[in-house]
PDB file of C-alpha atoms in Angstrom:
ATOM      1  CA  MET R 768       0.000   0.000   0.000  1.00  0.00           C
ATOM      2  CA  THR R 769       1.395   3.421  -0.890  1.00  0.00           C
ATOM      3  CA  ILE R 770       1.856   6.143   1.710  1.00  0.00           C
ATOM      4  CA  GLY R 771      -0.977   8.105   0.115  1.00  0.00           C
ATOM      5  CA  ARG R 772      -3.397   5.194   0.479  1.00  0.00           C
ATOM      6  CA  ARG R 773      -2.316   4.607   4.087  1.00  0.00           C
ATOM      7  CA  VAL R 774      -2.961   8.246   4.944  1.00  0.00           C
ATOM      8  CA  LEU R 775      -6.331   8.047   3.207  1.00  0.00           C
ATOM      9  CA  ALA R 776      -7.214   4.843   5.101  1.00  0.00           C
ATOM     10  CA  LEU R 777      -6.175   6.400   8.430  1.00  0.00           C
ATOM     11  CA  ALA R 778      -8.186   9.525   7.659  1.00  0.00           C
ATOM     12  CA  PHE R 779     -11.253   7.371   6.925  1.00  0.00           C
ATOM     13  CA  VAL R 780     -10.879   5.477  10.221  1.00  0.00           C
ATOM     14  CA  ALA R 781     -10.398   8.722  12.158  1.00  0.00           C
ATOM     15  CA  ALA R 782     -13.488  10.251  10.529  1.00  0.00           C
ATOM     16  CA  ALA R 783     -15.548   7.181  11.407  1.00  0.00           C
ATOM     17  CA  LEU R 784     -14.446   7.372  15.034  1.00  0.00           C
ATOM     18  CA  VAL R 785     -15.257  11.079  15.276  1.00  0.00           C
ATOM     19  CA  ALA R 786     -18.687  10.509  13.708  1.00  0.00           C
ATOM     20  CA  THR R 787     -19.595   7.804  16.257  1.00  0.00           C
ATOM     21  CA  PRO R 788     -22.047   9.340  18.743  1.00  0.00           C
ATOM     22  CA  ALA R 789     -21.011   9.565  22.364  1.00  0.00           C
ATOM     23  CA  CYS R 790     -23.591   8.227  24.773  1.00  0.00           C
ATOM     24  CA  ALA R 791     -21.961   8.693  28.178  1.00  0.00           C
ATOM     25  CA  ASP R 792     -24.849  10.343  30.036  1.00  0.00           C
ATOM     26  CA  GLN R 793     -27.563   9.774  27.461  1.00  0.00           C
ATOM     27  CA  ALA R 794     -27.581   5.996  27.343  1.00  0.00           C
ATOM     28  CA  ARG R 795     -25.960   3.013  28.914  1.00  0.00           C
ATOM     29  CA  PRO R 796     -22.719   2.725  26.939  1.00  0.00           C
ATOM     30  CA  ARG R 797     -21.962  -0.816  25.882  1.00  0.00           C
ATOM     31  CA  PRO R 798     -18.912  -2.216  24.168  1.00  0.00           C
ATOM     32  CA  ALA R 799     -19.413  -3.525  20.649  1.00  0.00           C
ATOM     33  CA  VAL R 800     -17.571  -6.809  21.165  1.00  0.00           C
ATOM     34  CA  ALA R 801     -19.409 -10.080  21.666  1.00  0.00           C
ATOM     35  CA  SER R 802     -17.090 -12.148  23.789  1.00  0.00           C
ATOM     36  CA  GLN R 803     -17.983 -15.062  26.030  1.00  0.00           C
ATOM     37  CA  ALA R 804     -17.091 -12.854  29.013  1.00  0.00           C
ATOM     38  CA  ALA R 805     -19.888 -10.474  28.018  1.00  0.00           C
ATOM     39  CA  VAL R 806     -22.461 -13.263  28.375  1.00  0.00           C
ATOM     40  CA  LYS R 807     -21.228 -14.500  31.743  1.00  0.00           C
ATOM     41  CA  PRO R 808     -23.608 -13.513  34.580  1.00  0.00           C
ATOM     42  CA  SER R 809     -22.373 -11.259  37.363  1.00  0.00           C
ATOM     43  CA  ALA R 810     -21.145 -13.035  40.486  1.00  0.00           C
ATOM     44  CA  ARG R 811     -23.132 -10.690  42.764  1.00  0.00           C
ATOM     45  CA  LEU R 812     -26.745 -11.698  43.261  1.00  0.00           C
ATOM     46  CA  ASP R 813     -29.429 -10.019  45.337  1.00  0.00           C
ATOM     47  CA  THR R 814     -33.203 -10.020  45.761  1.00  0.00           C
ATOM     48  CA  VAL R 815     -35.657  -7.340  44.652  1.00  0.00           C
ATOM     49  CA  GLU R 816     -39.348  -7.306  45.508  1.00  0.00           C
ATOM     50  CA  ILE R 817     -41.959  -5.115  43.857  1.00  0.00           C
ATOM     51  CA  LEU R 818     -45.147  -4.365  45.793  1.00  0.00           C
ATOM     52  CA  THR R 819     -48.013  -3.980  43.327  1.00  0.00           C
ATOM     53  CA  SER R 820     -51.792  -3.774  43.725  1.00  0.00           C
ATOM     54  CA  ARG R 821     -51.801  -7.495  42.840  1.00  0.00           C
ATOM     55  CA  GLY R 822     -49.256  -8.474  45.506  1.00  0.00           C
ATOM     56  CA  ARG R 823     -45.513  -9.023  45.789  1.00  0.00           C
ATOM     57  CA  ALA R 824     -43.270 -10.029  42.899  1.00  0.00           C
ATOM     58  CA  LYS R 825     -39.827 -11.347  43.810  1.00  0.00           C
ATOM     59  CA  PHE R 826     -36.787 -11.347  41.515  1.00  0.00           C
ATOM     60  CA  THR R 827     -33.268 -12.695  41.869  1.00  0.00           C
ATOM     61  CA  VAL R 828     -31.106 -10.023  40.304  1.00  0.00           C
ATOM     62  CA  GLU R 829     -27.535  -9.582  39.236  1.00  0.00           C
ATOM     63  CA  LEU R 830     -26.049  -6.364  40.560  1.00  0.00           C
ATOM     64  CA  ALA R 831     -24.454  -4.075  37.983  1.00  0.00           C
ATOM     65  CA  VAL R 832     -22.310  -1.943  40.271  1.00  0.00           C
ATOM     66  CA  THR R 833     -19.020  -1.310  38.503  1.00  0.00           C
ATOM     67  CA  PRO R 834     -18.814   0.811  35.355  1.00  0.00           C
ATOM     68  CA  ALA R 835     -17.900  -2.322  33.342  1.00  0.00           C
ATOM     69  CA  GLU R 836     -20.924  -4.244  34.708  1.00  0.00           C
ATOM     70  CA  GLN R 837     -23.210  -1.304  33.980  1.00  0.00           C
ATOM     71  CA  GLN R 838     -21.856  -0.946  30.450  1.00  0.00           C
ATOM     72  CA  ARG R 839     -22.336  -4.648  29.728  1.00  0.00           C
ATOM     73  CA  GLY R 840     -25.742  -4.962  31.409  1.00  0.00           C
ATOM     74  CA  LEU R 841     -27.756  -7.805  29.863  1.00  0.00           C
ATOM     75  CA  MET R 842     -26.094  -7.578  26.468  1.00  0.00           C
ATOM     76  CA  PHE R 843     -25.757 -10.764  24.437  1.00  0.00           C
ATOM     77  CA  ARG R 844     -28.078 -12.780  26.701  1.00  0.00           C
ATOM     78  CA  THR R 845     -30.314 -15.105  24.719  1.00  0.00           C
ATOM     79  CA  ALA R 846     -32.759 -15.724  27.571  1.00  0.00           C
ATOM     80  CA  LEU R 847     -33.769 -14.394  30.968  1.00  0.00           C
ATOM     81  CA  ALA R 848     -35.924 -16.419  33.356  1.00  0.00           C
ATOM     82  CA  PRO R 849     -39.221 -14.788  34.432  1.00  0.00           C
ATOM     83  CA  ASP R 850     -37.980 -14.347  38.022  1.00  0.00           C
ATOM     84  CA  ARG R 851     -34.556 -12.936  37.083  1.00  0.00           C
ATOM     85  CA  GLY R 852     -33.246  -9.494  36.277  1.00  0.00           C
ATOM     86  CA  MET R 853     -30.474  -6.970  36.737  1.00  0.00           C
ATOM     87  CA  LEU R 854     -30.368  -4.061  39.186  1.00  0.00           C
ATOM     88  CA  PHE R 855     -28.338  -0.933  38.416  1.00  0.00           C
ATOM     89  CA  PRO R 856     -27.831   1.191  41.559  1.00  0.00           C
ATOM     90  CA  TYR R 857     -27.223   4.923  41.032  1.00  0.00           C
ATOM     91  CA  ASN R 858     -25.406   6.672  43.861  1.00  0.00           C
ATOM     92  CA  PRO R 859     -25.700   9.577  43.688  1.00  0.00           C
ATOM     93  CA  PRO R 860     -29.183   9.583  42.169  1.00  0.00           C
ATOM     94  CA  GLN R 861     -29.339  11.020  38.653  1.00  0.00           C
ATOM     95  CA  VAL R 862     -31.323  11.329  35.446  1.00  0.00           C
ATOM     96  CA  ALA R 863     -30.524   8.419  33.111  1.00  0.00           C
ATOM     97  CA  ALA R 864     -31.419   6.858  29.786  1.00  0.00           C
ATOM     98  CA  PHE R 865     -30.874   3.277  28.679  1.00  0.00           C
ATOM     99  CA  TRP R 866     -30.676   1.769  25.222  1.00  0.00           C
ATOM    100  CA  MET R 867     -30.886  -1.760  23.843  1.00  0.00           C
ATOM    101  CA  LYS R 868     -27.704  -1.871  21.754  1.00  0.00           C
ATOM    102  CA  ASN R 869     -26.412  -5.469  21.583  1.00  0.00           C
ATOM    103  CA  THR R 870     -29.316  -6.653  23.732  1.00  0.00           C
ATOM    104  CA  LEU R 871     -30.871  -9.733  22.148  1.00  0.00           C
ATOM    105  CA  ILE R 872     -34.082 -10.065  24.168  1.00  0.00           C
ATOM    106  CA  PRO R 873     -36.914  -7.608  24.928  1.00  0.00           C
ATOM    107  CA  LEU R 874     -36.730  -6.096  28.395  1.00  0.00           C
ATOM    108  CA  ASP R 875     -38.921  -4.076  30.716  1.00  0.00           C
ATOM    109  CA  ILE R 876     -36.765  -1.251  32.038  1.00  0.00           C
ATOM    110  CA  ILE R 877     -38.090  -0.032  35.384  1.00  0.00           C
ATOM    111  CA  TYR R 878     -36.711   3.330  36.508  1.00  0.00           C
ATOM    112  CA  ILE R 879     -36.863   3.640  40.292  1.00  0.00           C
ATOM    113  CA  ALA R 880     -36.842   6.934  42.215  1.00  0.00           C
ATOM    114  CA  PRO R 881     -34.385   7.343  45.113  1.00  0.00           C
ATOM    115  CA  ASP R 882     -37.233   6.671  47.595  1.00  0.00           C
ATOM    116  CA  GLY R 883     -37.834   3.215  46.064  1.00  0.00           C
ATOM    117  CA  ARG R 884     -40.985   4.057  44.108  1.00  0.00           C
ATOM    118  CA  VAL R 885     -41.331   3.133  40.428  1.00  0.00           C
ATOM    119  CA  LEU R 886     -40.865   6.364  38.488  1.00  0.00           C
ATOM    120  CA  SER R 887     -41.443   5.041  34.958  1.00  0.00           C
ATOM    121  CA  ILE R 888     -41.421   1.831  32.934  1.00  0.00           C
ATOM    122  CA  ALA R 889     -40.167   1.243  29.404  1.00  0.00           C
ATOM    123  CA  ARG R 890     -42.208  -1.828  28.499  1.00  0.00           C
ATOM    124  CA  ASN R 891     -40.892  -4.395  26.018  1.00  0.00           C
ATOM    125  CA  ALA R 892     -37.869  -2.346  24.980  1.00  0.00           C
ATOM    126  CA  VAL R 893     -36.921  -3.462  21.482  1.00  0.00           C
ATOM    127  CA  PRO R 894     -33.726  -5.537  21.080  1.00  0.00           C
ATOM    128  CA  HIS R 895     -30.858  -3.767  19.270  1.00  0.00           C
ATOM    129  CA  ASP R 896     -32.613  -0.368  19.370  1.00  0.00           C
ATOM    130  CA  GLU R 897     -30.060   2.366  20.014  1.00  0.00           C
ATOM    131  CA  THR R 898     -32.656   5.032  20.773  1.00  0.00           C
ATOM    132  CA  PRO R 899     -32.104   6.356  24.317  1.00  0.00           C
ATOM    133  CA  ILE R 900     -35.023   5.568  26.642  1.00  0.00           C
ATOM    134  CA  PRO R 901     -35.097   8.354  29.262  1.00  0.00           C
ATOM    135  CA  SER R 902     -35.955   7.806  32.917  1.00  0.00           C
ATOM    136  CA  GLY R 903     -38.250  10.820  33.097  1.00  0.00           C
ATOM    137  CA  GLY R 904     -36.622  12.122  36.262  1.00  0.00           C
ATOM    138  CA  VAL R 905     -33.999  11.481  38.920  1.00  0.00           C
ATOM    139  CA  ILE R 906     -33.522   7.808  39.756  1.00  0.00           C
ATOM    140  CA  GLY R 907     -31.777   5.806  42.446  1.00  0.00           C
ATOM    141  CA  GLY R 908     -31.797   2.589  40.443  1.00  0.00           C
ATOM    142  CA  VAL R 909     -32.943   0.715  37.368  1.00  0.00           C
ATOM    143  CA  LEU R 910     -34.377  -2.786  37.276  1.00  0.00           C
ATOM    144  CA  GLU R 911     -34.312  -4.732  34.019  1.00  0.00           C
ATOM    145  CA  ILE R 912     -36.629  -7.738  33.832  1.00  0.00           C
ATOM    146  CA  PRO R 913     -37.884  -9.905  30.950  1.00  0.00           C
ATOM    147  CA  GLY R 914     -40.033  -7.995  28.472  1.00  0.00           C
ATOM    148  CA  GLY R 915     -43.736  -8.219  29.302  1.00  0.00           C
ATOM    149  CA  ARG R 916     -43.263  -9.201  32.966  1.00  0.00           C
ATOM    150  CA  ALA R 917     -44.136  -5.763  34.353  1.00  0.00           C
ATOM    151  CA  ALA R 918     -47.548  -5.906  32.612  1.00  0.00           C
ATOM    152  CA  GLN R 919     -48.114  -9.536  33.703  1.00  0.00           C
ATOM    153  CA  LEU R 920     -47.438  -8.562  37.313  1.00  0.00           C
ATOM    154  CA  GLY R 921     -49.353  -5.276  37.177  1.00  0.00           C
ATOM    155  CA  VAL R 922     -46.295  -3.117  37.921  1.00  0.00           C
ATOM    156  CA  LEU R 923     -47.171   0.575  37.672  1.00  0.00           C
ATOM    157  CA  PRO R 924     -45.498   3.906  38.426  1.00  0.00           C
ATOM    158  CA  GLY R 925     -45.805   4.561  42.143  1.00  0.00           C
ATOM    159  CA  ASP R 926     -45.388   0.897  43.129  1.00  0.00           C
ATOM    160  CA  ARG R 927     -42.781   0.240  45.789  1.00  0.00           C
ATOM    161  CA  VAL R 928     -39.479  -1.569  45.098  1.00  0.00           C
ATOM    162  CA  LEU R 929     -37.758  -3.274  48.026  1.00  0.00           C
ATOM    163  CA  ASN R 930     -33.985  -3.694  48.066  1.00  0.00           C
ATOM    164  CA  LYS R 931     -31.181  -2.539  50.349  1.00  0.00           C
ATOM    165  CA  ILE R 932     -30.312   0.343  47.975  1.00  0.00           C
ATOM    166  CA  PHE R 933     -33.695   1.970  48.735  1.00  0.00           C
ATOM    167  CA  PRO R 934     -35.077   3.222  52.074  1.00  0.00           C
ATOM    168  CA  PRO R 935     -37.079   0.607  54.006  1.00  0.00           C
ATOM    169  CA  LEU R 936     -40.884   0.736  53.997  1.00  0.00           C
ATOM    170  CA  GLY R 937     -42.304   3.438  56.233  1.00  0.00           C
ATOM    171  CA  HIS R 938     -39.468   5.897  55.652  1.00  0.00           C
TER     172      HIS R 938
END
C-alpha cells in the first residue's frame, strides 16, 4: 500500500471514530464486542421485591455496580428467566437513559426513584434499538426484567421496590 493510500485509510478510520455518537450520560454505553465474558452472569446476586396492587413479585437479580458491569448490562443474553433481572444502583441519584444496543431479548426497564418508588417503565424495549429511553426524572436505580413481565405482574409507576439500595418501607 502506498503512503498516500495509508494516509487516506487512516483519515477514513479517524473520521468514522469522530462521527460515532457519544452516549456517556444519554444511554448506557456498551462495548461492541461479543465475547464469552460479556455473556457471563455477574457473580453478585441479590433479591428485589416489587409491591403492586396485585401483591408481591420477587426477583433474583444480578447487581451491575461497577462501570464495566453497567456498560455490559444484559447484552448478548439469549434468555432471561421470568424471576430474574439486573439491578443498576445509582449513587448519587441522577437522570438516566438506557438503550438496547447489543441486547438480544426484549426487556422491561423499570426506573426507580431514590425513595424506592417506580418512576417510569419502558415496556418491552426493542432488542438492538439504540434510541435512548429516558428515565423521566432522577432515579436511584434501574431494574431490568424480561419484556412483558411488568404488565403480567401489574407493575405501575408509584409501586414500591424493596432492596437494600432503597429506604425501608415506612421511611
